[in-house]
Coordinates of C-alpha atoms in Angstrom, one line a residue:
Chain A
M1 CA 78.0 29.7 -61.0
I2 CA 76.8 29.6 -57.4
Y3 CA 73.8 27.2 -57.0
C4 CA 70.8 28.8 -55.3
G5 CA 68.1 26.6 -54.0
P6 CA 64.5 27.3 -55.1
M7 CA 63.7 29.0 -51.8
L8 CA 66.7 31.4 -52.1
K9 CA 65.8 32.2 -55.7
K10 CA 62.2 32.9 -54.7
I11 CA 63.4 35.3 -51.9
F12 CA 65.8 37.0 -54.4
L13 CA 63.1 37.5 -57.0
F14 CA 60.7 38.7 -54.3
Y15 CA 63.0 41.5 -53.4
Y16 CA 64.2 42.1 -57.0
N17 CA 60.7 42.5 -58.3
G18 CA 59.7 44.6 -55.3
F19 CA 62.4 47.1 -55.9
R20 CA 62.0 47.1 -59.7
T21 CA 58.3 47.8 -59.5
M22 CA 58.6 50.6 -57.0
T23 CA 56.9 53.9 -57.8
W24 CA 56.8 56.5 -55.0
G25 CA 59.4 54.4 -53.1
R26 CA 62.2 55.4 -55.6
S27 CA 62.5 59.0 -54.3
L28 CA 62.6 57.6 -50.8
W29 CA 65.4 55.3 -51.6
A30 CA 67.2 58.2 -53.2
I31 CA 66.8 60.2 -49.9
I32 CA 68.0 57.1 -47.9
L33 CA 71.1 56.7 -50.0
V34 CA 72.0 60.4 -49.9
K35 CA 71.5 60.4 -46.2
L36 CA 73.6 57.3 -45.6
F37 CA 76.3 58.7 -47.8
I38 CA 76.3 62.0 -45.8
M39 CA 76.3 60.1 -42.5
F40 CA 78.9 57.3 -43.1
V41 CA 81.2 58.9 -45.8
I42 CA 81.3 62.5 -44.8
L43 CA 80.2 62.9 -41.1
K44 CA 81.7 59.6 -39.7
V45 CA 85.0 59.8 -41.7
F46 CA 85.7 63.6 -41.4
F47 CA 83.9 64.8 -38.4
F48 CA 83.2 62.0 -36.0
P49 CA 86.2 59.9 -35.2
D50 CA 85.9 57.6 -32.1
I51 CA 88.5 59.5 -30.1
L52 CA 89.5 56.7 -27.8
E53 CA 89.8 54.3 -30.7
R54 CA 91.8 56.8 -32.7
D55 CA 94.2 58.0 -30.1
F56 CA 95.0 54.8 -28.1
Q57 CA 96.0 51.3 -29.1
T58 CA 94.8 49.2 -26.1
D59 CA 92.0 49.2 -23.6
E60 CA 94.5 49.7 -20.8
E61 CA 95.7 53.0 -22.4
R62 CA 92.1 54.1 -22.9
S63 CA 91.3 53.3 -19.2
D64 CA 94.3 55.2 -18.1
H65 CA 93.3 58.2 -20.2
V66 CA 89.7 58.3 -18.9
I67 CA 90.9 57.9 -15.3
E68 CA 93.2 60.7 -15.9
Q69 CA 90.4 62.8 -17.3
L70 CA 88.1 61.9 -14.5
T71 CA 90.5 62.6 -11.7
N72 CA 92.6 65.4 -13.1
P73 CA 90.2 67.6 -15.0
Chain B
M1 CA 87.7 71.0 -9.6
I2 CA 86.6 71.2 -13.2
E3 CA 86.8 75.0 -13.5
S4 CA 89.2 74.5 -16.4
I5 CA 86.5 73.0 -18.6
D6 CA 85.2 75.3 -21.3
M7 CA 81.5 75.4 -20.6
S8 CA 80.8 76.5 -24.1
L9 CA 82.1 73.0 -25.2
V10 CA 79.6 71.4 -22.8
D11 CA 76.8 73.6 -24.0
W12 CA 77.5 73.1 -27.7
S13 CA 77.9 69.3 -27.2
R14 CA 74.6 69.2 -25.3
G15 CA 73.0 71.4 -27.9
Q16 CA 74.1 69.1 -30.7
F17 CA 73.0 66.0 -29.0
A18 CA 69.6 67.6 -28.2
L19 CA 69.2 68.7 -31.9
T20 CA 70.0 65.2 -33.1
A21 CA 67.8 63.4 -30.6
M22 CA 64.9 65.7 -31.1
F23 CA 65.1 65.4 -34.9
H24 CA 65.3 61.6 -34.6
W25 CA 62.2 61.7 -32.3
L26 CA 60.2 63.5 -35.0
F27 CA 60.0 60.1 -36.8
V28 CA 60.2 57.5 -34.2
P29 CA 56.8 57.9 -32.3
L30 CA 54.8 58.0 -35.6
T31 CA 56.5 54.8 -36.7
L32 CA 55.8 53.1 -33.4
G33 CA 52.1 54.1 -33.3
L34 CA 51.2 53.9 -37.0
A35 CA 52.6 50.4 -37.3
F36 CA 50.0 49.2 -34.9
I37 CA 47.2 51.2 -36.4
V38 CA 48.1 49.7 -39.8
A39 CA 48.1 46.2 -38.2
F40 CA 44.6 46.8 -36.8
M41 CA 43.3 48.0 -40.1
E42 CA 44.7 45.0 -42.0
T43 CA 43.3 42.7 -39.4
I44 CA 39.9 44.1 -40.1
Y45 CA 40.5 43.7 -43.8
V46 CA 41.5 40.0 -43.4
R47 CA 38.6 39.2 -41.1
T48 CA 35.9 41.0 -43.2
G49 CA 37.3 40.6 -46.7
D50 CA 36.1 44.2 -47.3
I51 CA 38.2 45.7 -50.1
E52 CA 37.7 49.2 -48.7
W53 CA 39.8 48.2 -45.6
K54 CA 42.6 47.1 -47.9
R55 CA 42.6 50.5 -49.5
I56 CA 42.6 52.1 -46.0
T57 CA 45.5 49.8 -44.9
R58 CA 47.6 50.5 -47.9
F59 CA 47.2 54.2 -47.7
W60 CA 48.3 54.4 -44.0
M61 CA 51.1 51.8 -44.8
K62 CA 52.4 54.2 -47.4
V63 CA 52.4 57.0 -44.8
F64 CA 54.2 54.7 -42.4
G65 CA 56.8 53.8 -45.1
I66 CA 57.6 57.4 -45.9
N67 CA 58.0 58.3 -42.3
F68 CA 60.1 55.2 -41.7
A69 CA 62.4 55.8 -44.7
I70 CA 63.1 59.4 -43.9
G71 CA 63.6 58.7 -40.2
V72 CA 65.6 55.5 -40.5
S73 CA 69.1 55.5 -39.1
T74 CA 69.0 59.1 -38.0
G75 CA 69.6 57.7 -34.5
I76 CA 73.0 56.3 -35.6
I77 CA 74.3 59.9 -35.6
L78 CA 73.8 59.8 -31.8
E79 CA 76.2 56.9 -31.6
F80 CA 78.8 58.9 -33.6
E81 CA 78.4 61.8 -31.1
F82 CA 79.0 59.4 -28.1
G83 CA 82.4 58.4 -29.6
T84 CA 83.5 61.9 -30.5
N85 CA 81.9 64.4 -28.2
W86 CA 81.2 62.2 -25.1
S87 CA 84.2 59.8 -25.1
N88 CA 84.6 59.9 -21.3
Y89 CA 80.9 59.0 -20.9
S90 CA 81.1 56.3 -23.5
W91 CA 84.0 54.6 -21.8
F92 CA 82.5 55.1 -18.3
V93 CA 79.1 53.5 -19.1
G94 CA 80.9 50.5 -20.7
D95 CA 78.7 47.6 -21.7
I96 CA 75.6 49.0 -20.1
F97 CA 75.1 51.1 -23.1
G98 CA 76.9 49.0 -25.7
A99 CA 75.0 45.8 -25.1
P100 CA 71.5 47.1 -25.4
L101 CA 72.4 49.2 -28.5
A102 CA 73.9 46.2 -30.2
I103 CA 70.8 44.1 -29.5
E104 CA 68.7 47.0 -30.8
G105 CA 70.7 47.2 -34.0
I106 CA 70.5 43.4 -34.7
M107 CA 66.8 43.2 -33.8
A108 CA 65.9 46.3 -35.8
F109 CA 67.8 45.0 -38.8
F110 CA 66.4 41.5 -38.9
M111 CA 62.9 42.1 -37.8
E112 CA 62.1 45.4 -39.4
S113 CA 63.9 45.0 -42.7
T114 CA 62.6 41.5 -43.3
F115 CA 59.0 42.1 -42.4
I116 CA 58.7 45.6 -43.8
A117 CA 59.8 44.2 -47.2
I118 CA 57.0 41.7 -47.0
M119 CA 54.6 44.5 -46.0
F120 CA 55.4 46.6 -49.0
F121 CA 56.3 44.1 -51.7
G122 CA 54.2 41.2 -50.5
W123 CA 50.7 42.4 -51.5
N124 CA 49.1 39.7 -53.8
K125 CA 52.4 37.7 -53.7
V126 CA 52.0 36.1 -50.3
S127 CA 48.8 34.9 -48.6
K128 CA 46.6 37.4 -46.7
R129 CA 47.4 35.8 -43.4
F130 CA 51.2 35.7 -44.0
H131 CA 51.1 39.3 -45.0
L132 CA 49.1 40.2 -41.9
T133 CA 51.6 38.3 -39.8
A134 CA 54.4 40.3 -41.3
T135 CA 52.6 43.6 -40.6
W136 CA 52.1 42.6 -36.9
L137 CA 55.7 41.5 -36.6
T138 CA 56.8 44.8 -38.1
A139 CA 54.8 46.7 -35.4
I140 CA 56.0 44.5 -32.6
G141 CA 59.6 44.5 -33.9
A142 CA 59.6 48.3 -34.2
N143 CA 58.4 48.7 -30.6
L144 CA 60.7 46.0 -29.2
S145 CA 63.7 47.7 -30.8
A146 CA 62.8 50.8 -28.9
V147 CA 63.1 48.8 -25.6
W148 CA 66.9 48.8 -25.7
I149 CA 67.6 52.4 -26.1
L150 CA 65.0 53.2 -23.5
V151 CA 66.6 50.7 -21.1
A152 CA 69.9 52.4 -21.6
N153 CA 68.4 55.8 -21.1
A154 CA 66.6 54.6 -17.9
W155 CA 69.9 53.3 -16.6
M156 CA 71.4 56.8 -16.9
Q157 CA 68.5 58.1 -14.9
D158 CA 68.6 55.3 -12.3
P159 CA 71.9 53.4 -12.5
V160 CA 71.2 50.0 -11.1
G161 CA 72.5 46.4 -11.7
T162 CA 76.1 47.5 -12.2
R163 CA 79.4 47.8 -10.4
F164 CA 82.2 50.4 -11.1
N165 CA 85.5 48.9 -11.9
P166 CA 88.1 51.4 -10.7
E167 CA 90.9 49.8 -12.6
T168 CA 89.2 50.3 -16.0
A169 CA 87.0 53.2 -15.1
R170 CA 84.0 51.3 -16.6
N171 CA 80.7 50.2 -15.2
E172 CA 80.2 46.5 -15.5
M173 CA 76.8 44.9 -15.5
T174 CA 76.2 42.7 -12.5
S175 CA 72.6 41.8 -13.2
F176 CA 71.0 42.1 -16.7
W177 CA 67.6 41.8 -15.2
D178 CA 68.1 44.5 -12.7
V179 CA 69.0 46.8 -15.6
F180 CA 66.4 45.5 -17.9
L181 CA 63.5 45.4 -15.5
S182 CA 64.2 48.4 -13.3
E183 CA 61.1 50.3 -12.4
T184 CA 62.4 53.3 -14.3
A185 CA 63.1 51.3 -17.4
V186 CA 59.8 49.4 -17.5
N187 CA 57.8 52.6 -16.9
K188 CA 59.9 54.7 -19.3
F189 CA 59.3 52.1 -22.1
L190 CA 55.5 51.9 -21.4
H191 CA 55.1 55.7 -21.1
T192 CA 57.1 56.2 -24.3
I193 CA 55.3 53.7 -26.5
T194 CA 51.8 54.5 -25.3
S195 CA 52.4 58.2 -25.8
S196 CA 53.7 57.4 -29.3
F197 CA 50.5 55.4 -30.0
L198 CA 48.5 58.4 -28.9
L199 CA 50.6 60.6 -31.2
A200 CA 49.9 58.4 -34.2
S201 CA 46.2 58.2 -33.4
V202 CA 45.9 62.0 -33.3
F203 CA 47.8 62.2 -36.6
V204 CA 45.4 59.7 -38.2
I205 CA 42.3 61.5 -36.8
G206 CA 43.7 64.9 -38.0
V207 CA 44.6 63.7 -41.6
S208 CA 41.2 62.0 -41.8
A209 CA 39.6 65.3 -40.8
W210 CA 41.3 66.9 -43.8
F211 CA 39.6 64.5 -46.1
L212 CA 36.3 65.1 -44.5
L213 CA 36.8 68.9 -44.7
R214 CA 37.5 68.4 -48.5
N215 CA 34.5 66.2 -48.7
R216 CA 36.8 63.4 -50.2
N217 CA 37.1 59.7 -49.5
I218 CA 34.4 60.0 -46.8
M219 CA 34.2 56.2 -45.9
F220 CA 38.0 56.0 -45.8
A221 CA 38.2 59.0 -43.5
R222 CA 35.4 57.8 -41.1
R223 CA 36.7 54.3 -40.8
S224 CA 40.2 55.6 -40.2
T225 CA 38.9 57.9 -37.5
V226 CA 37.1 55.1 -35.7
V227 CA 40.2 52.9 -35.6
A228 CA 42.5 55.8 -34.6
S229 CA 40.1 57.2 -31.9
V230 CA 39.6 53.8 -30.2
F231 CA 43.4 53.3 -30.2
G232 CA 43.8 56.9 -29.1
I233 CA 41.5 56.5 -26.1
I234 CA 43.2 53.3 -24.9
S235 CA 46.6 54.8 -25.5
A236 CA 45.7 58.1 -23.7
V237 CA 44.5 56.2 -20.6
A238 CA 47.6 54.1 -20.6
T239 CA 49.8 57.2 -21.0
I240 CA 48.1 58.9 -18.1
F241 CA 48.5 55.8 -16.0
T242 CA 52.2 55.3 -16.8
G243 CA 52.8 59.1 -16.5
D244 CA 51.3 58.9 -13.0
T245 CA 53.6 56.0 -12.1
S246 CA 56.5 57.9 -13.6
A247 CA 55.8 60.9 -11.3
R248 CA 56.2 58.7 -8.2
I249 CA 59.4 57.1 -9.5
I250 CA 60.8 60.6 -10.2
A251 CA 59.8 61.9 -6.9
R252 CA 61.7 59.1 -5.2
E253 CA 64.7 58.7 -7.5
Q254 CA 65.2 62.2 -8.9
P255 CA 63.6 64.6 -6.4
M256 CA 65.4 67.7 -7.9
K257 CA 63.8 67.0 -11.3
F258 CA 60.4 66.6 -9.6
A259 CA 60.8 69.9 -7.7
A260 CA 61.8 71.6 -11.0
M261 CA 58.8 70.2 -12.8
E262 CA 56.5 72.1 -10.4
A263 CA 58.9 75.0 -9.6
L264 CA 58.7 74.0 -6.0
Y265 CA 61.4 75.8 -4.0
D266 CA 60.3 75.1 -0.4
G267 CA 59.1 71.6 0.3
Q268 CA 55.9 70.8 2.2
T269 CA 53.3 68.2 3.1
H270 CA 49.9 68.6 1.5
A271 CA 51.7 70.1 -1.4
P272 CA 49.4 71.5 -4.1
L273 CA 49.8 70.8 -7.8
V274 CA 50.0 73.8 -10.1
A275 CA 47.4 73.1 -12.8
V276 CA 48.1 76.3 -14.7
G277 CA 50.6 79.0 -14.0
A278 CA 52.9 81.6 -15.4
M279 CA 56.3 82.4 -13.9
R280 CA 58.3 85.6 -13.4
T281 CA 62.0 85.5 -12.8
D282 CA 63.9 86.9 -9.9
T283 CA 67.1 87.8 -11.8
T284 CA 69.0 88.8 -8.7
R285 CA 69.8 85.1 -8.0
I286 CA 72.2 84.4 -10.8
P287 CA 73.3 81.8 -12.0
N288 CA 70.1 80.2 -10.9
P289 CA 67.3 82.7 -10.6
R290 CA 64.4 81.8 -8.4
Q291 CA 61.2 81.6 -10.4
E292 CA 58.1 82.9 -8.8
F293 CA 54.6 82.8 -10.2
I294 CA 52.8 85.7 -11.7
F295 CA 49.6 83.7 -11.3
K296 CA 48.8 80.0 -10.7
I297 CA 45.8 77.8 -10.2
E298 CA 46.5 75.0 -7.8
I299 CA 44.9 71.7 -6.9
P300 CA 45.2 71.3 -3.1
N301 CA 47.2 68.2 -1.9
A302 CA 47.5 66.9 -5.4
L303 CA 51.3 67.0 -5.7
S304 CA 51.8 65.2 -2.4
Y305 CA 49.3 62.6 -3.5
M306 CA 50.9 62.3 -7.0
A307 CA 54.3 61.7 -5.4
F308 CA 53.5 59.5 -2.4
L309 CA 49.8 58.5 -2.8
T310 CA 49.0 60.4 0.4
P311 CA 48.3 64.1 1.1
N312 CA 50.7 63.9 4.1
G313 CA 53.7 63.1 1.9
F314 CA 56.5 65.6 2.1
V315 CA 57.5 66.8 -1.3
A316 CA 61.1 68.2 -1.2
G317 CA 61.6 71.6 -2.7
I318 CA 64.7 72.8 -4.5
N319 CA 66.0 74.5 -1.3
D320 CA 65.5 71.4 0.8
L321 CA 67.5 69.4 -1.6
L322 CA 70.2 71.9 -2.1
Y323 CA 70.8 73.1 1.5
G324 CA 69.5 70.0 3.3
N325 CA 66.5 69.4 5.6
E326 CA 67.4 67.5 8.8
E327 CA 63.9 67.1 9.9
Q328 CA 63.1 65.2 6.6
G329 CA 66.5 63.4 6.6
I330 CA 67.6 65.1 3.4
M331 CA 71.4 65.4 3.1
A332 CA 72.7 68.9 1.9
Y333 CA 74.4 68.9 -1.5
S334 CA 77.5 70.5 0.2
E335 CA 77.9 67.2 2.2
R336 CA 77.4 65.2 -1.0
V337 CA 80.1 67.2 -2.7
E338 CA 82.5 66.4 0.1
R339 CA 81.8 62.7 -0.1
G340 CA 82.0 62.8 -3.9
A341 CA 85.4 64.5 -3.7
V342 CA 86.6 61.7 -1.4
A343 CA 85.5 59.1 -3.9
I344 CA 87.3 60.9 -6.8
N345 CA 90.5 61.3 -4.7
T346 CA 90.4 57.6 -3.9
L347 CA 90.3 56.8 -7.6
K348 CA 93.2 59.2 -8.1
D349 CA 95.2 57.5 -5.3
L350 CA 94.4 54.1 -6.7
K351 CA 95.8 55.2 -10.1
K352 CA 98.9 56.6 -8.5
A353 CA 99.5 53.4 -6.4
K354 CA 99.2 51.4 -9.6
D355 CA 101.7 53.7 -11.5
R356 CA 104.3 53.5 -8.8
G357 CA 103.8 49.7 -8.4
D358 CA 102.6 49.9 -4.7
E359 CA 100.6 46.7 -4.8
G360 CA 99.5 46.8 -1.1
A361 CA 98.1 50.3 -1.4
H362 CA 96.6 49.5 -4.7
A363 CA 94.8 46.3 -3.4
M364 CA 93.5 48.2 -0.4
L365 CA 92.0 51.0 -2.6
V366 CA 90.5 48.5 -5.0
E367 CA 88.8 46.8 -2.1
K368 CA 87.2 50.1 -1.1
F369 CA 85.3 50.2 -4.4
Q370 CA 84.0 46.7 -3.6
D371 CA 82.9 47.5 -0.1
P372 CA 79.1 48.1 0.0
Q373 CA 79.4 50.4 3.0
W374 CA 82.1 52.6 1.3
I375 CA 80.1 52.6 -1.9
N376 CA 77.0 53.7 0.0
D377 CA 78.9 56.4 1.9
Y378 CA 81.1 57.8 -0.8
Y379 CA 81.0 56.3 -4.3
Q380 CA 77.3 56.9 -4.8
Y381 CA 78.1 60.6 -4.6
F382 CA 81.0 60.4 -7.0
G383 CA 79.6 62.9 -9.5
Y384 CA 79.0 65.5 -6.8
G385 CA 82.8 65.7 -6.3
Y386 CA 83.2 67.7 -9.5
Y387 CA 81.5 70.6 -7.9
K388 CA 84.0 71.1 -5.1
D389 CA 84.9 74.6 -6.1
R390 CA 81.7 75.5 -8.0
S391 CA 78.4 77.1 -7.0
L392 CA 75.9 74.7 -5.5
E393 CA 73.2 76.4 -7.5
E394 CA 74.7 74.7 -10.6
F395 CA 72.8 71.6 -9.4
I396 CA 69.5 73.2 -10.2
P397 CA 68.2 72.3 -13.6
N398 CA 66.4 74.9 -15.7
V399 CA 63.3 75.4 -13.7
K400 CA 61.2 77.5 -16.1
L401 CA 61.8 75.1 -19.0
N402 CA 61.0 72.1 -16.9
F403 CA 57.8 73.6 -15.5
Y404 CA 56.5 74.7 -18.9
A405 CA 57.5 71.5 -20.7
F406 CA 55.8 69.3 -18.0
H407 CA 52.6 71.3 -18.0
I408 CA 52.4 71.6 -21.8
M409 CA 52.8 67.8 -22.0
V410 CA 50.1 67.1 -19.5
I411 CA 47.6 69.7 -20.8
L412 CA 48.0 68.5 -24.4
G413 CA 47.7 64.9 -23.3
G414 CA 44.3 65.8 -21.9
H415 CA 43.3 67.5 -25.1
F416 CA 44.2 64.4 -27.1
L417 CA 42.1 62.2 -24.9
I418 CA 39.1 64.6 -25.2
L419 CA 39.5 64.8 -29.0
S420 CA 39.7 61.0 -29.3
I421 CA 36.5 60.6 -27.2
I422 CA 34.6 63.1 -29.2
A423 CA 35.8 61.7 -32.5
L424 CA 34.7 58.2 -31.5
T425 CA 31.4 59.2 -29.9
L426 CA 30.3 61.2 -33.0
S427 CA 31.7 58.5 -35.4
M428 CA 29.6 55.9 -33.7
R429 CA 26.5 58.0 -34.3
N430 CA 27.7 58.7 -37.8
R431 CA 27.9 62.4 -37.0
W432 CA 31.7 63.0 -37.1
G433 CA 32.2 65.6 -39.8
E434 CA 28.9 67.4 -39.3
K435 CA 30.6 70.2 -37.3
R436 CA 33.3 71.6 -39.4
W437 CA 34.9 73.4 -36.6
L438 CA 35.6 70.1 -34.9
L439 CA 37.3 68.9 -38.0
W440 CA 39.4 72.0 -38.0
V441 CA 40.4 71.4 -34.4
A442 CA 41.4 67.8 -35.3
L443 CA 43.4 69.1 -38.3
L444 CA 45.1 71.8 -36.4
T445 CA 45.9 69.4 -33.6
I446 CA 48.2 67.3 -35.9
P447 CA 51.5 69.0 -34.8
L448 CA 50.6 69.2 -31.1
P449 CA 51.4 65.6 -30.1
W450 CA 54.9 66.2 -31.4
I451 CA 55.2 69.2 -29.1
A452 CA 53.8 67.1 -26.2
S453 CA 56.2 64.3 -26.9
Q454 CA 59.3 66.5 -27.3
S455 CA 58.2 68.3 -24.1
G456 CA 58.2 64.9 -22.3
W457 CA 61.8 64.3 -23.4
I458 CA 62.7 67.9 -22.3
V459 CA 61.4 67.1 -18.8
A460 CA 63.3 63.8 -18.8
E461 CA 66.6 65.1 -20.0
V462 CA 66.8 68.8 -19.0
G463 CA 65.2 67.9 -15.7
R464 CA 68.0 65.5 -14.8
Q465 CA 70.8 68.1 -15.3
P466 CA 73.6 68.3 -14.4
W467 CA 73.8 64.6 -14.6
V468 CA 74.5 62.4 -17.6
V469 CA 74.6 59.4 -15.3
H470 CA 72.5 60.2 -12.2
E471 CA 74.8 61.3 -9.3
L472 CA 77.8 59.5 -10.8
M473 CA 78.7 61.6 -13.9
P474 CA 77.9 65.2 -14.6
T475 CA 77.9 66.4 -18.2
L476 CA 81.0 68.5 -17.6
S477 CA 83.1 65.4 -16.8
A478 CA 81.4 63.3 -19.6
V479 CA 82.4 65.6 -22.4
S480 CA 85.5 65.0 -24.6
R481 CA 88.1 67.7 -24.5
I482 CA 87.8 68.7 -28.1
S483 CA 87.6 72.1 -29.7
P484 CA 84.2 73.9 -29.2
G485 CA 84.6 75.2 -32.8
A486 CA 84.5 71.6 -34.2
V487 CA 81.3 70.9 -32.3
Q488 CA 79.8 74.2 -33.5
L489 CA 80.7 73.3 -37.1
T490 CA 79.0 69.9 -37.0
F491 CA 76.0 71.5 -35.2
W492 CA 75.3 73.8 -38.1
I493 CA 75.9 70.9 -40.6
F494 CA 73.4 68.9 -38.8
L495 CA 70.9 71.7 -38.7
A496 CA 71.2 72.2 -42.4
T497 CA 70.9 68.5 -43.2
F498 CA 68.0 67.9 -40.8
T499 CA 66.1 70.8 -42.1
A500 CA 66.5 69.6 -45.7
L501 CA 65.4 66.1 -44.7
F502 CA 62.4 67.5 -42.7
I503 CA 61.3 69.6 -45.7
A504 CA 61.7 66.5 -47.9
E505 CA 59.5 64.4 -45.6
I506 CA 56.8 67.0 -45.3
K507 CA 56.8 67.5 -49.1
I508 CA 56.6 63.7 -49.9
L509 CA 54.1 63.1 -47.2
T510 CA 51.7 65.8 -48.1
T511 CA 51.9 64.9 -51.8
Q512 CA 51.0 61.3 -51.1
I513 CA 48.3 62.3 -48.6
K514 CA 46.7 64.6 -51.1
K515 CA 46.6 61.8 -53.6
G516 CA 44.5 59.8 -51.1
P517 CA 44.0 56.1 -51.1
E518 CA 44.4 54.3 -54.4
E519 CA 41.8 52.2 -56.0
E520 CA 42.3 48.4 -55.7

């Protein structure tokens, strides 16, 4: 078992009790979680790849590609 | 030179970015302003010990929390778009954009998430003063986290403190302080946050007016109105002052934007400011039709004074900038295009020299990009080079949109100041609420600051077209060569998601507002 000092325990309980006793905040958290899921799991993974990261291995290759794009459109 | 670019790709990418940014900006200004209003209210509670102020604070804190929760992290989508739709731009701006955004992310996470938790969970668990400190730090933290993205945006409008590295095609920061403290950055930050404070003040006055119209929670509504109207007046004056400074900076750094804001085609000294006007369009001048006025009411000399603090100041018109004005020392865009093309070809030659291993030629060309004289004569016009075989009129931003957006912003700003003054004056005499029509005006004003704020961003962003980085990178070279269909698909996904989120916010917000402040 990991030992937590009294201060860490107090901080943990502060957040734990805060979330547990939420009333109107629950629906907000539901919205936040749905939103984060849509953003990071659906949009980022399937629709928004970082093109330069995905298509090139090194910064030099990325530089060459962008220079090519900027000078030979 | 870039005739092969599919302009529908540029337009859809811009449309998607605008949609995301404008949706994000529905939440941000209310967060920035309401955080301070809540802090003021809690300060009064702590100082007076009056439990009614605690109720008031908790009510507005709840509104703040709903807005924060729905809006939080919508800005991250913008960063996704940089990597996918604007990869050339993302690479080109290098650490100028990356560093401020990283600082923003870290600051926002540590300051806001820590202190917001204390704000909401800490009532009756921590001391009053500790709680108040957390509320103030949330307000300060939220506003400070806005600094970084605004600094990055300001750099795009006025790229200073950097050096272009031709070997990596990236801009490198040479002076953090030049970037951070540029006149454009400082003024943009101040104008943005003060106008956000004004937006939140008008929102609080309007919601309080609803309670007064319903004859509910009278003391809560009156006290909220007093705090919001005082903050509103101070913020409105600061917004006007920073807006005025902004006009001078734009007139100097982005004269095309300034001319478009006033639909000024032919420059002049003693230039009048159009206070109110309606435009007709001469559609014979396609692609950029000249906009003439059906009617206009002008303030003599005011535009020259606004731009240069003297009525003798020459305000350049769109035609002066486009075709040049020797008398005023304004270089024609055709000349800038030639110089820009030289800079682009130099970069191309440098790449070729590197590829064939010609070290001598390569070193000589690299040296050019470090020579202040060459930078001044050619590189500073780099972005113009992309218009070598295109119409010069593509350099004109959408004049009608700029003109109306600018004037709507200014006129509404005046309305908010007057409303705040009336609300405060009548509140001090205990007469705010006697005239129901005034309460209706306050209530119906609630959506208007969002229109003013979005209009301000339209002036800032549409007005600087075609540039994504002023004079260095136009939108058509910044965009990634991906399928327009892919951008269209995500545009509609965003529209559906954002609409659902917006409806959810309005529903949750109105439900909680209707409940009113809770008993302590």
